[in-house]
CSV table of C-alpha atoms and ligand atoms in Angstrom, one decimal:
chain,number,residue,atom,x,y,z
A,1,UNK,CA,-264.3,91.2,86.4
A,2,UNK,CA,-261.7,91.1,89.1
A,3,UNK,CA,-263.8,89.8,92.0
A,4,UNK,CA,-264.3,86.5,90.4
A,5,UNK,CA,-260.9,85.4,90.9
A,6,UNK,CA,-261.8,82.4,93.9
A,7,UNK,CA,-258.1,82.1,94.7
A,8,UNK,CA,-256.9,85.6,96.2
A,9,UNK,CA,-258.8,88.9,95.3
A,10,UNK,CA,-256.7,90.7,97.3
A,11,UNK,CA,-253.6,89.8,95.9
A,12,UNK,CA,-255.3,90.7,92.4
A,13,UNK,CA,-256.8,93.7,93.3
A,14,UNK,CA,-253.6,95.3,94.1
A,15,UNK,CA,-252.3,94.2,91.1
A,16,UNK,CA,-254.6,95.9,89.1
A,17,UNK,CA,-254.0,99.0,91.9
A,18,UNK,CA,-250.6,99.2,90.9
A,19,UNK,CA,-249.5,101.6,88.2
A,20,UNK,CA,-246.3,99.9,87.5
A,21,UNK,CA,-247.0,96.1,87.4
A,22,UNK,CA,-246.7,95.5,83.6
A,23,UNK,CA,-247.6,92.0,82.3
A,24,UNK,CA,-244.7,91.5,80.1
A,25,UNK,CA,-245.8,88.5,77.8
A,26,UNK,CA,-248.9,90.4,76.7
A,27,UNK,CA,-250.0,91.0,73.1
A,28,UNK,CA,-252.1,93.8,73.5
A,29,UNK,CA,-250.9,97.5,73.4
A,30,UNK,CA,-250.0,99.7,76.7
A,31,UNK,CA,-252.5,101.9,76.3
A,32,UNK,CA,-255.3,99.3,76.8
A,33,UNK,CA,-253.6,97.6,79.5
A,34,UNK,CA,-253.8,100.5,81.6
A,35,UNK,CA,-257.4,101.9,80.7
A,36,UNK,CA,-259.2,101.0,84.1
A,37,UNK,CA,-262.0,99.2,81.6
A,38,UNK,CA,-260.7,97.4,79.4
A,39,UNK,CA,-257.2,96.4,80.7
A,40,UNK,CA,-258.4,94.9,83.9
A,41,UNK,CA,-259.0,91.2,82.7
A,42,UNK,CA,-256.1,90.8,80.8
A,43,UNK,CA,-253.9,92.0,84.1
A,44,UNK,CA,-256.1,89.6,86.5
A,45,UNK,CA,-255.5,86.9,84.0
A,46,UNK,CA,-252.0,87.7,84.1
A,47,UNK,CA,-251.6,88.3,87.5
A,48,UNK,CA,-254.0,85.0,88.7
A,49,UNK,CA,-251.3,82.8,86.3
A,50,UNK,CA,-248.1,84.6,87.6
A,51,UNK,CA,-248.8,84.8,91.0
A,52,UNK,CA,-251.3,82.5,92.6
A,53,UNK,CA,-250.1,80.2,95.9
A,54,UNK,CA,-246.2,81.5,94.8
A,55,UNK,CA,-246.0,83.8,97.8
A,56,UNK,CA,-246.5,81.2,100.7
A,57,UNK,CA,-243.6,78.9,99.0
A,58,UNK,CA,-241.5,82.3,99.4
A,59,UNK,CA,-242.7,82.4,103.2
A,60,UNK,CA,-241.4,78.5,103.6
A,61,UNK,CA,-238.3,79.5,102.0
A,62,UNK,CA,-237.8,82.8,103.4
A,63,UNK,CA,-234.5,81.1,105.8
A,64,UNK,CA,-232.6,80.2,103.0
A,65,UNK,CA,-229.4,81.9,101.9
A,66,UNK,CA,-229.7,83.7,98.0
A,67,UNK,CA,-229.1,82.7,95.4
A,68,UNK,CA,-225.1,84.0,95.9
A,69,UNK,CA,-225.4,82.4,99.3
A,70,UNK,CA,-224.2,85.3,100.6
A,71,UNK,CA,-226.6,86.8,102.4
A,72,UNK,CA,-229.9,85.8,104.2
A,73,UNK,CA,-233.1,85.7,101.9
A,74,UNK,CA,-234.8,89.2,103.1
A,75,UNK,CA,-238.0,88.9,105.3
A,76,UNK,CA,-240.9,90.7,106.4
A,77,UNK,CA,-240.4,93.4,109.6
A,78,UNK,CA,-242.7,95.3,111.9
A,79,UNK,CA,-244.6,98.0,110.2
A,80,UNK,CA,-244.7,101.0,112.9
A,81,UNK,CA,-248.0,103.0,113.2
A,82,UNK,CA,-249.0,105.7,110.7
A,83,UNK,CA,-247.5,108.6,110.6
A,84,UNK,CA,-249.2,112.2,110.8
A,85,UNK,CA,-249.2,115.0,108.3
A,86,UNK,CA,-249.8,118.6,109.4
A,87,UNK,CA,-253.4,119.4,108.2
A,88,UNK,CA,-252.7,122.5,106.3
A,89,UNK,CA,-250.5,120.1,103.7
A,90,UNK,CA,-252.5,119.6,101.1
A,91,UNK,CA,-252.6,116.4,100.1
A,92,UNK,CA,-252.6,114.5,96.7
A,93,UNK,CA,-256.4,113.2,95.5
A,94,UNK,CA,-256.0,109.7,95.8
A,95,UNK,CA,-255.6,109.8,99.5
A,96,UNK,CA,-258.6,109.0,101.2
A,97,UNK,CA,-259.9,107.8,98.0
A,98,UNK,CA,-260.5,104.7,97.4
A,99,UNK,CA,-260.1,104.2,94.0
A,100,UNK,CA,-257.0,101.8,93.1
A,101,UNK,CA,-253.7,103.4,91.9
A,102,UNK,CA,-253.3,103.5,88.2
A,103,UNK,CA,-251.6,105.3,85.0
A,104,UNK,CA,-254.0,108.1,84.0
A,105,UNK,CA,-253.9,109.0,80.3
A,106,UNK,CA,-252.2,112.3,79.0
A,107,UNK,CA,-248.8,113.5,79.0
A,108,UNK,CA,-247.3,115.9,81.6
A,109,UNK,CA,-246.7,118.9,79.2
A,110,UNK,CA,-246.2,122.1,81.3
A,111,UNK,CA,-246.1,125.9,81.0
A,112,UNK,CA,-243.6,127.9,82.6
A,113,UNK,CA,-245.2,128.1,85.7
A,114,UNK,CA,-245.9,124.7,85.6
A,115,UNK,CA,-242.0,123.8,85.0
A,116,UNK,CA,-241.2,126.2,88.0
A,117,UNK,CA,-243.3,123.6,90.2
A,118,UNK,CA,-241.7,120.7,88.9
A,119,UNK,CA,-238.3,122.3,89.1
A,120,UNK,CA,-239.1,122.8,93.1
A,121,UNK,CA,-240.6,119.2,93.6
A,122,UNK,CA,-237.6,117.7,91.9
A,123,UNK,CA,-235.4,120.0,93.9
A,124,UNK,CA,-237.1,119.1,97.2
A,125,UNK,CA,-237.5,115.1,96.1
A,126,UNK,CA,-233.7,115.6,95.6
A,127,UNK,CA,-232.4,117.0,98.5
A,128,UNK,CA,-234.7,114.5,100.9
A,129,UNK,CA,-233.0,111.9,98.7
A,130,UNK,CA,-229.9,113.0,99.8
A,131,UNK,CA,-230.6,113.4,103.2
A,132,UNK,CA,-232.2,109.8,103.9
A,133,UNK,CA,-228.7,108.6,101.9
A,134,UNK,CA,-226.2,109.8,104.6
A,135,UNK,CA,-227.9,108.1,106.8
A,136,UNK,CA,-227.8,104.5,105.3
A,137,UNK,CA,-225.2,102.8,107.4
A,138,UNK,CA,-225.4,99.5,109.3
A,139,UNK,CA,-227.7,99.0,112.5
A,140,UNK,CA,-230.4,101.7,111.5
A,141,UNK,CA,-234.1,100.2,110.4
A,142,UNK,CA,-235.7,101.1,107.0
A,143,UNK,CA,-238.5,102.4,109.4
A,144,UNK,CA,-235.8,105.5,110.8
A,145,UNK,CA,-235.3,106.3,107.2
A,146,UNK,CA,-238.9,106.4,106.7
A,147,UNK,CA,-239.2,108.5,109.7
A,148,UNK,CA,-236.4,110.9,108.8
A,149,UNK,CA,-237.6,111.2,105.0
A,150,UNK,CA,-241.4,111.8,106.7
A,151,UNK,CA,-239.9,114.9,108.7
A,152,UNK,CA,-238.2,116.5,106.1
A,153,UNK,CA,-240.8,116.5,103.6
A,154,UNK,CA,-243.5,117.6,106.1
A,155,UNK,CA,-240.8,120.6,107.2
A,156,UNK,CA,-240.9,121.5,103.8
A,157,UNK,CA,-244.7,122.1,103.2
A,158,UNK,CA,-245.1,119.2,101.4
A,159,UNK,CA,-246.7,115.5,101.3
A,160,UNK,CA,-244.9,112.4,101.3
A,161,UNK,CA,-246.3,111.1,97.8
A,162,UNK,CA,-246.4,107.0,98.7
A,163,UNK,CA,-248.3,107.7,101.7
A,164,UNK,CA,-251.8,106.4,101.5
A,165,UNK,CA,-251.0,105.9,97.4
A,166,UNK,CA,-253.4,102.9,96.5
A,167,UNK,CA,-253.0,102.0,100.6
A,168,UNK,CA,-248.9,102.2,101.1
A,169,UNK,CA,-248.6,102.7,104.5
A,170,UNK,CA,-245.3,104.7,104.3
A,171,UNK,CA,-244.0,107.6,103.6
A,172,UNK,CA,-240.8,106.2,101.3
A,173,UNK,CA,-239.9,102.9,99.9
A,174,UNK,CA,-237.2,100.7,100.4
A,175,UNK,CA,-235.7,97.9,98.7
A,176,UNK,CA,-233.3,95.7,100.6
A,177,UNK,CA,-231.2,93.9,98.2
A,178,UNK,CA,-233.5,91.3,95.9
A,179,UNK,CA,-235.6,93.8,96.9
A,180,UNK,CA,-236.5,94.8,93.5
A,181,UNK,CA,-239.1,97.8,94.4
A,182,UNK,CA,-241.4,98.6,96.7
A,183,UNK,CA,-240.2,97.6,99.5
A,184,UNK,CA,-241.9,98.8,102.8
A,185,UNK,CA,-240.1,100.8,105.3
A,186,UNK,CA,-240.1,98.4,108.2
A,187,UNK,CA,-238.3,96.9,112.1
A,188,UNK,CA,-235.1,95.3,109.5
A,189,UNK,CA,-231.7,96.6,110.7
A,190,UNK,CA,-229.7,97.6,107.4
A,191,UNK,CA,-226.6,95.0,107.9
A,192,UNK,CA,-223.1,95.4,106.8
A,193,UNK,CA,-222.9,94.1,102.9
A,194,UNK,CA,-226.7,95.2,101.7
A,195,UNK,CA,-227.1,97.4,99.2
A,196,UNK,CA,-230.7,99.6,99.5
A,197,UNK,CA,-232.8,101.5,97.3
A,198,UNK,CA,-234.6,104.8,98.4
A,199,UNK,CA,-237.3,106.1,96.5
A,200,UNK,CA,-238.4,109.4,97.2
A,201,UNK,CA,-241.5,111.5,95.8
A,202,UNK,CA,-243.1,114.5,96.9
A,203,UNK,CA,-245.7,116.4,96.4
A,204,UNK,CA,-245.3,120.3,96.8
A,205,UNK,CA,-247.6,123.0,95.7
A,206,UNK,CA,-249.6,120.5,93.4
A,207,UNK,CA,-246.8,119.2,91.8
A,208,UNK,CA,-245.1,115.1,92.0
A,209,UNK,CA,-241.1,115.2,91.9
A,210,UNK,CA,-239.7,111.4,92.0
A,211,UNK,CA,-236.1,109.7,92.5
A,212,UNK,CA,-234.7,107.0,93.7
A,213,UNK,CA,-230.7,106.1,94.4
A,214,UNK,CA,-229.7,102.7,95.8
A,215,UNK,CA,-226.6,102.7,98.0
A,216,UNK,CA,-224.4,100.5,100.3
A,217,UNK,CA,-224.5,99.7,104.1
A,218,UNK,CA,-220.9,99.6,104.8
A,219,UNK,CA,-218.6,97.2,103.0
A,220,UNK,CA,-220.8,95.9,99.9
A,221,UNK,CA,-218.9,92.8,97.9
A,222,UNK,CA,-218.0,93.8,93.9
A,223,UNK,CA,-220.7,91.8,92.7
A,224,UNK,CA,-223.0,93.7,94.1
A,225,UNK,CA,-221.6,97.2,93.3
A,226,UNK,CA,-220.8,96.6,89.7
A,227,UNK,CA,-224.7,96.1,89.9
A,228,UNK,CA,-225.3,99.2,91.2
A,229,UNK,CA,-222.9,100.8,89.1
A,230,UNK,CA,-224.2,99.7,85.5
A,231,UNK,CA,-227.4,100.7,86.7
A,232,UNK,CA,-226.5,104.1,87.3
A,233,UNK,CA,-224.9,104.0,83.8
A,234,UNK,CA,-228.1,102.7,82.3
A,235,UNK,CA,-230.1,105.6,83.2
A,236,UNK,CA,-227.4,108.5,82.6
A,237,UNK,CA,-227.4,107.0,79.4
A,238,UNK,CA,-231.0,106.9,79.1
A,239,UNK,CA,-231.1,110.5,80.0
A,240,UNK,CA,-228.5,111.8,77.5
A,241,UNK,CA,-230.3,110.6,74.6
A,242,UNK,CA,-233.5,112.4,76.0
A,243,UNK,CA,-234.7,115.2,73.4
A,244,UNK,CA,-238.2,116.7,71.3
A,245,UNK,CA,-238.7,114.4,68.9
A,246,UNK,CA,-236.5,111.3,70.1
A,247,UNK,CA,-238.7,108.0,70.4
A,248,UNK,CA,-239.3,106.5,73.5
A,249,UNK,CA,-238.2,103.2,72.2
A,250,UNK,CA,-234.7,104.3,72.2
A,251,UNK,CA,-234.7,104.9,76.1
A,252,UNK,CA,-235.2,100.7,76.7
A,253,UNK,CA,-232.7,100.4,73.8
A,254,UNK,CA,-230.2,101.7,75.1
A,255,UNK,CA,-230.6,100.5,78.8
A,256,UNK,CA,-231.5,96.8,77.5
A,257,UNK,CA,-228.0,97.4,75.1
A,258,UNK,CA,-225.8,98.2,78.6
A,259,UNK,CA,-227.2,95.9,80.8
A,260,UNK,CA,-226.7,92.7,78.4
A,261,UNK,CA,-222.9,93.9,78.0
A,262,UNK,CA,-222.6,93.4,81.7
A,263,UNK,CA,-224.7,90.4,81.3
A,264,UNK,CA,-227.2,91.7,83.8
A,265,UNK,CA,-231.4,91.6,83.2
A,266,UNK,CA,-233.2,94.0,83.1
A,267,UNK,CA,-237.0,93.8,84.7
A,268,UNK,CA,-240.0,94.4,82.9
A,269,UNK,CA,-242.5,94.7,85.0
A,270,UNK,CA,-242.4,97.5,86.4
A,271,UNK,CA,-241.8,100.4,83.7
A,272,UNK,CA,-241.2,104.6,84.1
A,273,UNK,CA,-244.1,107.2,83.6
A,274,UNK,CA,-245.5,110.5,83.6
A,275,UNK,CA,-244.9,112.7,86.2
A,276,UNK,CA,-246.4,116.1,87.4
A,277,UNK,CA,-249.9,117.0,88.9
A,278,UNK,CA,-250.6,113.3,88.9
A,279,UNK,CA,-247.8,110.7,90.2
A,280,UNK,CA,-248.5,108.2,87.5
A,281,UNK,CA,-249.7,109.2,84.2
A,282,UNK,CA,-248.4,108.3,79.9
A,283,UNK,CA,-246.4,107.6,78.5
A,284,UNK,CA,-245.3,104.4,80.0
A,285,UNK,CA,-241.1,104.3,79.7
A,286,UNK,CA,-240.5,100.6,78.8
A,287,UNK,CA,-236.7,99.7,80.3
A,288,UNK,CA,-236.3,97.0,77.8
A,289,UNK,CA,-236.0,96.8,74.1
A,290,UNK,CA,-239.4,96.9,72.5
A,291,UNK,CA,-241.5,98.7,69.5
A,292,UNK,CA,-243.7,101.1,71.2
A,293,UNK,CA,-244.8,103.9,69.1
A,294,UNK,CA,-244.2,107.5,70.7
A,295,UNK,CA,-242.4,110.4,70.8
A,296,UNK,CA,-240.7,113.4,73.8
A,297,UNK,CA,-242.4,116.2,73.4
A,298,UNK,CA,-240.8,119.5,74.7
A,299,UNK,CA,-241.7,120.6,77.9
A,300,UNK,CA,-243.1,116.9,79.0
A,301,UNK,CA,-241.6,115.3,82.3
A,302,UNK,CA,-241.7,111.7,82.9
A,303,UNK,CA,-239.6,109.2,85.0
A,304,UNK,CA,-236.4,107.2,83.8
A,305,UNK,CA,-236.0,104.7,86.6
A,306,UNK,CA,-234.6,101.2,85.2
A,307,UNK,CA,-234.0,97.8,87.4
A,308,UNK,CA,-231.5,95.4,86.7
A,309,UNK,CA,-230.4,92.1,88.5
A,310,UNK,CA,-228.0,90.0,88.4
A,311,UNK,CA,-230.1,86.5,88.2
A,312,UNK,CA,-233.9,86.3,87.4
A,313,UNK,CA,-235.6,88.9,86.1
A,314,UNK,CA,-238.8,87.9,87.3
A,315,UNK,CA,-240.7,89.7,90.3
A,316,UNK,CA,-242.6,87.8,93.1
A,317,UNK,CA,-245.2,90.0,95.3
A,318,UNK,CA,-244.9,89.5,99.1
A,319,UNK,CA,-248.3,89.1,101.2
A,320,UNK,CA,-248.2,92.4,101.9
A,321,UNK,CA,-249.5,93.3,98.3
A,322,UNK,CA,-246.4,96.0,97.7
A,323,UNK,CA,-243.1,94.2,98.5
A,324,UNK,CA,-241.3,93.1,95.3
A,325,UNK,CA,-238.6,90.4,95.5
A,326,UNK,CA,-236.8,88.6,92.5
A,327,UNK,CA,-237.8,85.1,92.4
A,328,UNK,CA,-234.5,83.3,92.7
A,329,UNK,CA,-233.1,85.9,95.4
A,330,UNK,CA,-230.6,87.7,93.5
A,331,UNK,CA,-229.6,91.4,93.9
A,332,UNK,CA,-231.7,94.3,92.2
A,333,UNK,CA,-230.4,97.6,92.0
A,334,UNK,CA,-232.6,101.1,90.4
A,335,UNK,CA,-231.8,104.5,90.0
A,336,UNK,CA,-234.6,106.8,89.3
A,337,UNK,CA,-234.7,110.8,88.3
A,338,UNK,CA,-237.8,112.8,86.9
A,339,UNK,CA,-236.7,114.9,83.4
A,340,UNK,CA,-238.3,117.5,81.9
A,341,UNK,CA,-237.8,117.4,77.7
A,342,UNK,CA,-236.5,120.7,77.2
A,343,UNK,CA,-234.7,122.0,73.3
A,344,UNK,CA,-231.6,121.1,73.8
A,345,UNK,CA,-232.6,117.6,75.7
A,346,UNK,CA,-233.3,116.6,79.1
A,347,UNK,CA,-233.0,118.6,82.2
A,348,UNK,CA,-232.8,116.5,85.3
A,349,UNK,CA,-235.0,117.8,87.7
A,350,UNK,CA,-234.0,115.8,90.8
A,351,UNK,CA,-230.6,116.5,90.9
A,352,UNK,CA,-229.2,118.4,93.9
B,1,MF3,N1,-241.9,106.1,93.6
B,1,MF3,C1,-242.4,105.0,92.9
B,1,MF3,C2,-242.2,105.2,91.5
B,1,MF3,O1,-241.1,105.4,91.1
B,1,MF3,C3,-243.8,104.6,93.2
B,1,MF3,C4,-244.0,104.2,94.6
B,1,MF3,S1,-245.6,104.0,94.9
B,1,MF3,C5,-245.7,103.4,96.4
B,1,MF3,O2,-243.0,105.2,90.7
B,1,MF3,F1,-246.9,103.3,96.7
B,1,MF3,F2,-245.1,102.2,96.4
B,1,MF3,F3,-245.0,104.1,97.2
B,2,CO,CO1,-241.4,106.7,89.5
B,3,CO,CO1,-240.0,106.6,92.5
């Protein structure tokens, strides 16, 4: 069981709390990896090899320049208080509970009614999206976006999905350049040349709608925003190959296929899912080439939201248990939109 690890249950327990982490060298099938039974040793033993005593070298480090030596390595800010939601939200089950985040089983398949909800989640995930992106500009702190992104959802009548989601303290995440995802809205000025990534979901009338964009803080160098640019392409491509029938397989395919023409990598990690009633559910949307079994299915909605850098692919957790950093330093961009499988393929549902 988990608890036995001597070195750093906490680290591992939020490993096996988060949904996304994917142990990418293992031989056993994603479905048992993410049963809450019978995956957990096989992610601890991952996750105890992977990751133990690796985050207080990053702290010694954490002064040195990138691996570009362009910019400073990022570091850890001030995390503000919590912020309140208006009582007569209704909020998503997991808060308050304390059982660890995870992928349930079963697909998102929905009614008409029930695509009417997701059509208004993704609407509203969209438009907050938007919002929190005109105001990206050098000088203001990943905790003012999380502030601004917090009001807007609340105004709206609905809950700010990350908030209290396996014990994320804020309402948004942010990922400051080798920020890969994540990242928590903290005291960091965004300075001239960073690129960030926003990740909005909501939750309105019992309904998830999830996104993500990155963008750039003022004048951002052409390294970084051919990144940002192929990995926009990667999912639009992804998403135009969406249809009944089509096997999942082809979605990392075709990301892995773009992303190696621009000699970029592409993480594994951290994968796509399910969306709907719950925030994380099957299938799991592998960004990388691979031989998963699995079809779309019409009137299913699930996440395409691939991250590619331009050095190591491989992710190092922060202290705080959430904060996701490539291991050499390098840039990581993601783009992100929630699609619902419809006849004549995919309609994007967070798209303003
Ligand atoms: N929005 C992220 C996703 O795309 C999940 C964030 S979970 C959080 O799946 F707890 F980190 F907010
Ligand atoms: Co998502
Ligand atoms: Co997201």
């Amino acid at each position: 069981m988990v608890a036995a690890n001597p070195i750093q249950p906490r680290l591992l327990s939020t490993f096996l709390g988060d949904c996304r982490f994917f142990p990418s060298d293992s031989t056993h099938s994603l479905r048992r990896l993410f049963h809450f039974t019978s995956g957990r040793d096989r992610v601890s033993m991952q996750a105890s090899r992977t990751f133990s005593g690796i985050t207080s070298l990053l702290f010694n480090r954490s002064t040195q320049k990138s691996a570009d030596s362009k910019r400073n390595r990022l570091k850890p800010g001030k995390v503000s208080p919590l912020r309140p939601v208006p009582s007569d939200i209704p909020r998503p089950p997991y808060v308050k509970s304390r059982k660890p985040a995870g992928i349930a089983s079963g697909p998102e398949i929905h009614d008409e009614k029930g695509i009417e909800c997701m059509r208004a989640s993704g609407k509203l995930a969209a438009q907050v999206l938007q919002h929190a992106g005109t105001l990206v500009k050098p000088g203001i702190t990943t905790d003012e976006i999380d502030q601004a992104v917090h009001q807007m959802i609340i105004e709206n009548g609905a809950y700010p999905s990350p908030l209290g989601y396996g014990g994320f303290p804020k309402s948004v995440c942010t990922s400051v350049n080798e920020c890969i995802c994540h990242g928590i809205p903290d005291s960091r000025a965004l300075e001239d040349g960073d690129i960030v990534n926003i990740d909005v979901t909501v939750y309105l009338n019992g309904y998830h709608g999830d996104t993500s964009a990155t963008f750039f803080v003022g004048d951002v160098d052409e390294e970084a925003r051919n990144l940002v640019k192929v990995t926009k392409e990667c999912l639009d491509k992804a998403i135009s190959i969406c249809a009944p029938g089509v096997e999942f397989k082809k979605i990392g395919k075709i990301i892995h296929d773009h992303a190696d023409e621009h000699k970029y990598g592409v993480v594994q990690q951290f994968v796509g899912h399910g969306v709907g009633r719950v925030f994380h559910s099957d299938p799991v949307i592998l960004h990388y080439r691979n031989k998963e079994r699995g079809r779309m299915v019409l009137n299913q909605t699930f996440t395409i939201e691939p991250m590619l850098t331009v050095g190591s692919i491989n992710p190092i957790i922060w202290d705080d248990n959430w904060t996701v950093v490539t291991q050499d330093g390098s840039l990581s961009a993601q783009f992100e939109h929630t699609i619902l499988i419809r006849d004549d393929g995919a309609e994007i549902l967070t798209k303003c």
